[in-house]
Amino acid sequence: MKKNIAVIAGGYSSEYEVSLRSAETVSAAMDPERYNVYRVTLEKDAWTATLPDGTTAPVNRNDFSFPCGGEAVTVDCAYITVHGTPGEDGRLQGYLDMLRIPYRSCGVLASALTFNKFVCNRFLYSQGISVATAMRLQRGERYTVKAIVARLGGLPVFVKPNSSGSSFGISKVTDAAQMPAAIGKAFAEGDEVIIERFIPGREVTCGCYRVKGDIVTLPLTEVVTANEFFDYGAKYGGESQEITPAPLSGELTGRIRQVTANIYELIGARGLIRADYILHPGGAPGDGEPVLLEVNTTPGMTAASFIPQQIRAAGSGLREVLTDIIENG
C-alpha cells in the first residue's frame, strides 16, 4: 500500500514563495509508485492540502487530516520545506511530534538552535568550529554605530536578521552612515539582528544527510557572483555562477565535508541540511581556511538550489535520495 506523504510548504515569513517552489521540486521528485503525495500549504489564516485533481481541502489541525473523495486522509510521513517560521524554527516539528506523525527533517531542538544564527554559531564555536566574529542586537536595544564598528574591528560588516533566510533583510555595510538603515532593514524581518565581520574569500556550501546510521556528505558547490554578496538575485535570479563540484584541493574538500558531518552530529540533525562557508585566505594557494557562515536545516530545494545540484554531481537522483531518506532516515 502506498504511503501518504505531506510535503509541507508556505509559512509565515518572506520566504513563503521560495518555500512553494521548493515544495514543487520535492513533490515532483517523489516516487509515484511508492507514495501518494499531497502538498500542504501553511498560511496564517488557513492550512490547505492540494488534492490529486488540483483542488484544495482544509486541513484539520487537530490531527493533520484532510478530506479527499469522501474520506479523511491521514498522513504517514511529512516532508518539511517551509523556510522560516513555523517550519524552520521547530514549532511545526513540535506540533507533529505531539500528533506522533513522523517527519524527515531536523527535530525541535536542532531546528530552534539553527534558526537562531547567533546562538547556533556561538554553540558551534564552543565545539571547535571556526565562525565569523559577530554581535547581536535585540529590538529596542540602544546602540551606537561607533561602538559596533569598534567591537567588530572595522568595516565592512554584514547586517542581517538573526532568524531569516534567502538573503531577505541583508545588507553589506561599507560606510558607517549606512549602518542605521541596514539595521532597520534587518529588523523589518524579525526582532533580532546579527552584525557580522566581513570575511573575504571564496564561498562554498555542502549538503549532508543520514541514512541507516551513516552520514552522507555531498559534493561542494562554489558560488561566484559579481553582486556585492550572494543576495536574493544571485540565489534565485541567475545572477551567479554555481560550480559543482567546487574546484578545490582534495584535502580541503575532504576537510569541509568532515566539518559538515561533525556539525550534523553536534546539532543532532535529521534529514537534509546544508552548511555554508567562507574560505578565508591563509590555507593552501588558491584555497583557504573554512569559516562557517550558517547552517540551514530546511535548505532550498528549488531547481536553482544547491542540494539538487550536489545530488546530481554525486551521480545520484533526487528521487533516489528522497526515497532513501523517507524509508531509512
Coordinates of C-alpha atoms in Angstrom, one line a residue:
M1 CA 0.0 0.0 0.0
K2 CA 1.3 3.5 -0.9
K3 CA 2.2 5.8 2.0
N4 CA 0.6 9.2 2.2
I5 CA 3.3 11.9 2.2
A6 CA 2.6 15.5 3.1
V7 CA 5.1 17.9 1.6
I8 CA 4.6 21.0 3.8
A9 CA 5.3 24.4 2.4
G10 CA 4.4 28.1 2.8
G11 CA 4.8 29.5 6.3
Y12 CA 4.6 33.0 7.7
S13 CA 7.8 34.7 6.5
S14 CA 9.2 36.5 3.5
E15 CA 10.4 33.1 2.3
Y16 CA 6.8 31.9 1.5
E17 CA 7.2 31.9 -2.3
V18 CA 10.6 30.3 -2.2
S19 CA 9.2 27.6 0.0
L20 CA 6.4 26.9 -2.5
R21 CA 9.0 26.5 -5.2
S22 CA 10.9 24.0 -3.1
A23 CA 7.8 22.0 -2.5
E24 CA 7.1 21.8 -6.2
T25 CA 10.5 20.3 -6.8
V26 CA 10.3 17.9 -3.9
S27 CA 6.7 16.8 -4.8
A28 CA 7.6 16.2 -8.4
A29 CA 10.6 14.1 -7.4
M30 CA 8.7 11.8 -5.0
D31 CA 8.3 8.2 -6.4
P32 CA 4.6 7.9 -7.5
E33 CA 4.8 4.1 -7.3
R34 CA 5.5 4.3 -3.6
Y35 CA 3.8 7.5 -2.4
N36 CA 0.5 9.4 -2.6
V37 CA 1.9 13.0 -2.4
Y38 CA -0.1 15.9 -1.1
R39 CA 1.3 19.4 -0.8
V40 CA 0.1 21.1 2.4
T41 CA 0.4 24.9 2.3
L42 CA 0.6 26.8 5.6
E43 CA -0.8 30.3 5.9
K44 CA -1.6 32.3 9.0
D45 CA -5.4 32.0 8.4
A46 CA -5.6 28.6 6.8
W47 CA -3.8 25.3 6.2
T48 CA -4.8 23.7 2.9
A49 CA -4.0 20.4 1.2
T50 CA -3.7 20.2 -2.6
L51 CA -5.5 17.1 -3.8
P52 CA -4.7 14.9 -6.9
D53 CA -7.3 16.7 -9.1
G54 CA -5.8 20.1 -8.3
T55 CA -8.5 21.2 -5.9
T56 CA -7.7 22.1 -2.3
A57 CA -9.2 21.0 1.0
P58 CA -8.9 22.4 4.6
V59 CA -6.5 20.7 7.0
N60 CA -7.9 19.7 10.3
R61 CA -5.3 20.9 12.7
N62 CA -6.5 18.6 15.5
D63 CA -5.0 15.6 13.7
F64 CA -3.5 17.0 10.4
S65 CA -6.0 15.1 8.3
F66 CA -8.0 16.5 5.3
P67 CA -11.0 15.3 3.2
C68 CA -10.5 13.7 -0.2
G69 CA -13.0 11.6 -2.1
G70 CA -15.4 11.4 0.9
E71 CA -12.7 10.1 3.2
A72 CA -10.3 11.7 5.7
V73 CA -6.7 11.3 4.5
T74 CA -4.2 10.7 7.3
V75 CA -0.5 11.4 6.8
D76 CA 2.1 8.6 7.2
C77 CA 5.1 10.9 6.9
A78 CA 5.7 14.6 6.4
Y79 CA 8.5 16.3 4.5
I80 CA 9.0 19.9 5.6
T81 CA 10.0 22.5 3.0
V82 CA 8.9 25.6 5.0
H83 CA 11.7 28.2 5.0
G84 CA 11.3 30.4 8.1
T85 CA 8.6 30.2 10.8
P86 CA 6.9 27.8 11.7
G87 CA 8.7 25.1 9.8
E88 CA 12.4 26.1 10.3
D89 CA 12.3 27.1 13.9
G90 CA 11.0 23.9 15.4
R91 CA 7.3 24.9 16.0
L92 CA 5.9 22.7 13.3
Q93 CA 8.1 19.8 14.4
G94 CA 6.8 20.1 17.9
Y95 CA 3.2 20.0 16.6
L96 CA 3.9 16.9 14.5
D97 CA 5.7 15.3 17.5
M98 CA 2.6 15.7 19.6
L99 CA 0.5 14.1 16.9
R100 CA 3.1 11.3 16.5
I101 CA 3.4 12.0 12.8
P102 CA 6.9 11.1 11.5
Y103 CA 8.7 13.7 9.5
R104 CA 12.0 13.8 7.7
S105 CA 13.8 16.9 8.9
C106 CA 15.6 18.1 12.0
G107 CA 13.7 17.9 15.2
V108 CA 12.6 20.7 17.6
L109 CA 15.9 21.3 19.3
A110 CA 18.1 21.3 16.2
S111 CA 15.7 23.4 14.3
A112 CA 15.3 26.0 17.1
L113 CA 19.0 26.1 17.6
T114 CA 20.0 26.7 13.9
F115 CA 17.2 29.1 13.3
N116 CA 18.9 31.5 15.7
K117 CA 22.1 32.1 13.8
F118 CA 23.9 33.9 16.6
V119 CA 23.3 31.3 19.3
C120 CA 24.0 28.4 16.9
N121 CA 27.3 29.8 15.8
R122 CA 28.3 30.5 19.4
F123 CA 27.5 26.9 20.3
L124 CA 29.4 25.5 17.4
Y125 CA 32.4 27.8 18.1
S126 CA 32.5 26.3 21.6
Q127 CA 32.8 22.9 20.0
G128 CA 35.8 23.9 17.9
I129 CA 34.1 25.1 14.7
S130 CA 35.5 28.3 13.2
V131 CA 32.8 31.0 12.8
A132 CA 32.8 34.7 12.0
T133 CA 33.1 37.3 14.7
A134 CA 29.6 38.7 15.3
M135 CA 27.3 40.6 17.7
R136 CA 23.6 40.6 18.3
L137 CA 21.1 43.5 18.7
Q138 CA 17.6 43.0 20.1
R139 CA 14.7 45.2 19.2
G140 CA 14.6 48.3 21.4
E141 CA 18.3 47.9 22.4
R142 CA 20.3 51.1 22.3
Y143 CA 23.5 51.1 20.2
T144 CA 26.0 53.5 18.6
V145 CA 27.5 52.9 15.2
K146 CA 30.9 53.8 16.6
A147 CA 30.7 51.1 19.3
I148 CA 29.6 48.4 16.7
V149 CA 32.4 49.2 14.4
A150 CA 34.9 49.2 17.2
R151 CA 33.6 45.9 18.5
L152 CA 33.8 44.1 15.2
G153 CA 37.2 45.6 14.2
G154 CA 36.1 48.0 11.5
L155 CA 34.2 47.9 8.2
P156 CA 32.8 46.3 6.1
V157 CA 30.3 44.2 8.0
F158 CA 27.2 42.3 7.2
V159 CA 23.9 43.2 8.9
K160 CA 21.2 40.6 8.7
P161 CA 18.1 39.2 10.5
N162 CA 19.1 36.7 13.2
S163 CA 16.3 34.3 12.1
S164 CA 15.7 34.5 8.4
G165 CA 17.0 33.2 5.1
S166 CA 17.1 33.6 1.3
S167 CA 19.1 36.8 1.9
F168 CA 16.0 38.8 2.9
G169 CA 16.9 41.8 5.0
I170 CA 20.7 41.5 4.5
S171 CA 23.0 44.5 3.8
K172 CA 26.7 44.8 3.4
V173 CA 27.8 48.0 5.2
T174 CA 30.9 49.7 3.9
D175 CA 30.3 53.1 5.4
A176 CA 29.3 53.9 8.9
A177 CA 26.5 56.2 7.6
Q178 CA 24.8 53.1 6.1
M179 CA 24.5 51.3 9.4
P180 CA 21.2 52.7 10.8
A181 CA 19.3 52.0 7.5
A182 CA 20.8 48.5 7.3
I183 CA 19.8 47.7 10.9
G184 CA 16.3 48.9 10.2
K185 CA 16.0 46.8 7.1
A186 CA 17.1 43.7 9.1
F187 CA 14.7 44.5 12.0
A188 CA 11.8 44.5 9.4
E189 CA 12.3 40.7 9.2
G190 CA 12.5 39.9 12.9
D191 CA 13.2 41.0 16.5
E192 CA 16.9 40.3 16.5
V193 CA 19.7 41.4 14.2
I194 CA 23.2 39.9 13.8
I195 CA 26.1 42.1 12.7
E196 CA 29.0 40.0 11.4
R197 CA 32.5 40.9 10.5
F198 CA 33.1 40.7 6.8
I199 CA 35.5 37.8 5.8
P200 CA 37.0 38.0 2.3
G201 CA 37.3 34.7 0.4
R202 CA 35.5 32.2 -1.8
E203 CA 32.1 31.0 -0.7
V204 CA 31.3 27.3 -0.7
T205 CA 28.4 25.2 0.6
C206 CA 28.0 21.5 1.5
G207 CA 24.9 19.3 1.8
C208 CA 24.6 16.4 4.2
Y209 CA 22.1 13.8 5.3
R210 CA 21.9 10.5 7.2
V211 CA 20.5 7.1 6.1
K212 CA 20.8 3.8 8.0
G213 CA 23.0 5.5 10.6
D214 CA 25.6 6.7 8.0
I215 CA 26.2 10.4 7.3
V216 CA 26.4 11.2 3.6
T217 CA 28.1 14.5 2.6
L218 CA 27.5 15.8 -0.9
P219 CA 30.0 17.4 -3.3
L220 CA 30.7 21.0 -2.6
T221 CA 29.4 24.0 -4.6
E222 CA 31.3 27.2 -5.0
V223 CA 29.3 30.4 -5.5
V224 CA 30.8 33.1 -7.8
T225 CA 28.8 36.3 -8.2
A226 CA 29.5 39.9 -9.4
N227 CA 27.0 41.2 -6.9
E228 CA 28.1 42.8 -3.7
F229 CA 27.3 39.5 -2.0
F230 CA 25.2 36.3 -2.5
D231 CA 21.9 38.2 -2.4
Y232 CA 18.4 37.1 -3.5
G233 CA 19.1 37.9 -7.1
A234 CA 22.2 35.8 -7.0
K235 CA 20.4 33.0 -5.3
Y236 CA 17.2 32.9 -7.4
G237 CA 17.6 35.3 -10.3
G238 CA 20.5 33.7 -12.1
E239 CA 23.0 36.4 -11.1
S240 CA 25.7 34.0 -10.0
Q241 CA 27.8 31.1 -11.2
E242 CA 27.5 27.9 -9.1
I243 CA 30.2 25.4 -9.7
T244 CA 29.6 21.9 -8.5
P245 CA 31.8 20.2 -7.6
A246 CA 33.8 23.1 -6.3
P247 CA 37.3 23.4 -7.8
L248 CA 39.2 22.9 -4.5
S249 CA 42.0 20.6 -3.5
G250 CA 41.1 17.1 -2.4
E251 CA 42.5 17.8 1.1
L252 CA 40.4 20.9 1.6
T253 CA 37.3 19.3 0.1
G254 CA 37.6 16.4 2.5
R255 CA 38.1 18.7 5.5
I256 CA 35.0 20.7 4.7
R257 CA 32.9 17.6 4.3
Q258 CA 34.2 16.3 7.6
V259 CA 33.4 19.6 9.4
T260 CA 29.9 19.4 7.9
A261 CA 29.5 15.8 9.2
N262 CA 30.7 17.0 12.6
I263 CA 28.2 19.8 12.6
Y264 CA 25.4 17.3 11.7
E265 CA 26.3 15.3 14.7
L266 CA 26.8 18.2 17.1
I267 CA 23.3 19.7 16.4
G268 CA 21.6 16.4 16.4
A269 CA 20.4 16.8 12.8
R270 CA 18.0 14.7 10.8
G271 CA 17.2 14.7 7.1
L272 CA 18.9 17.0 4.6
I273 CA 20.9 20.0 5.9
R274 CA 23.3 22.5 4.3
A275 CA 26.3 24.3 5.8
D276 CA 27.7 27.4 4.2
Y277 CA 31.3 28.6 4.5
I278 CA 33.8 31.3 3.5
L279 CA 37.3 30.2 2.7
H280 CA 39.4 32.7 4.5
P281 CA 42.8 33.2 2.7
G282 CA 45.6 31.6 4.6
G283 CA 45.5 27.9 3.6
A284 CA 47.0 26.3 0.5
P285 CA 47.4 28.6 -2.5
G286 CA 44.0 29.2 -4.1
D287 CA 42.1 27.6 -1.3
G288 CA 41.8 28.9 2.3
E289 CA 40.6 28.1 5.8
P290 CA 36.8 27.3 6.1
V291 CA 34.8 29.6 8.3
L292 CA 31.2 28.6 8.9
L293 CA 28.6 31.2 8.0
E294 CA 25.4 29.4 8.9
V295 CA 23.6 26.0 9.0
N296 CA 20.3 25.5 7.1
T297 CA 18.1 22.7 8.3
T298 CA 15.4 23.2 5.7
P299 CA 17.6 24.1 2.7
G300 CA 16.2 25.4 -0.5
M301 CA 15.1 22.7 -2.9
T302 CA 14.1 24.7 -6.0
A303 CA 15.5 23.9 -9.4
A304 CA 18.1 26.6 -8.8
S305 CA 19.1 25.4 -5.3
F306 CA 22.4 23.9 -4.2
I307 CA 21.2 20.5 -2.9
P308 CA 19.7 19.2 -6.2
Q309 CA 22.9 20.3 -7.9
Q310 CA 25.0 18.5 -5.4
I311 CA 22.9 15.3 -5.6
R312 CA 23.3 15.2 -9.4
A313 CA 27.1 15.8 -9.0
A314 CA 27.2 12.8 -6.7
G315 CA 25.9 10.7 -9.5
S316 CA 22.5 10.2 -7.8
G317 CA 19.0 11.5 -8.4
L318 CA 16.7 13.5 -6.1
R319 CA 14.0 10.8 -6.2
E320 CA 16.5 8.2 -5.1
V321 CA 17.8 10.3 -2.2
L322 CA 14.3 11.4 -1.1
T323 CA 13.2 7.7 -1.1
D324 CA 16.2 6.7 0.9
I325 CA 15.6 9.5 3.5
I326 CA 11.9 8.7 3.8
E327 CA 12.5 4.9 4.1
N328 CA 15.8 4.8 6.0
G329 CA 16.4 8.3 7.5

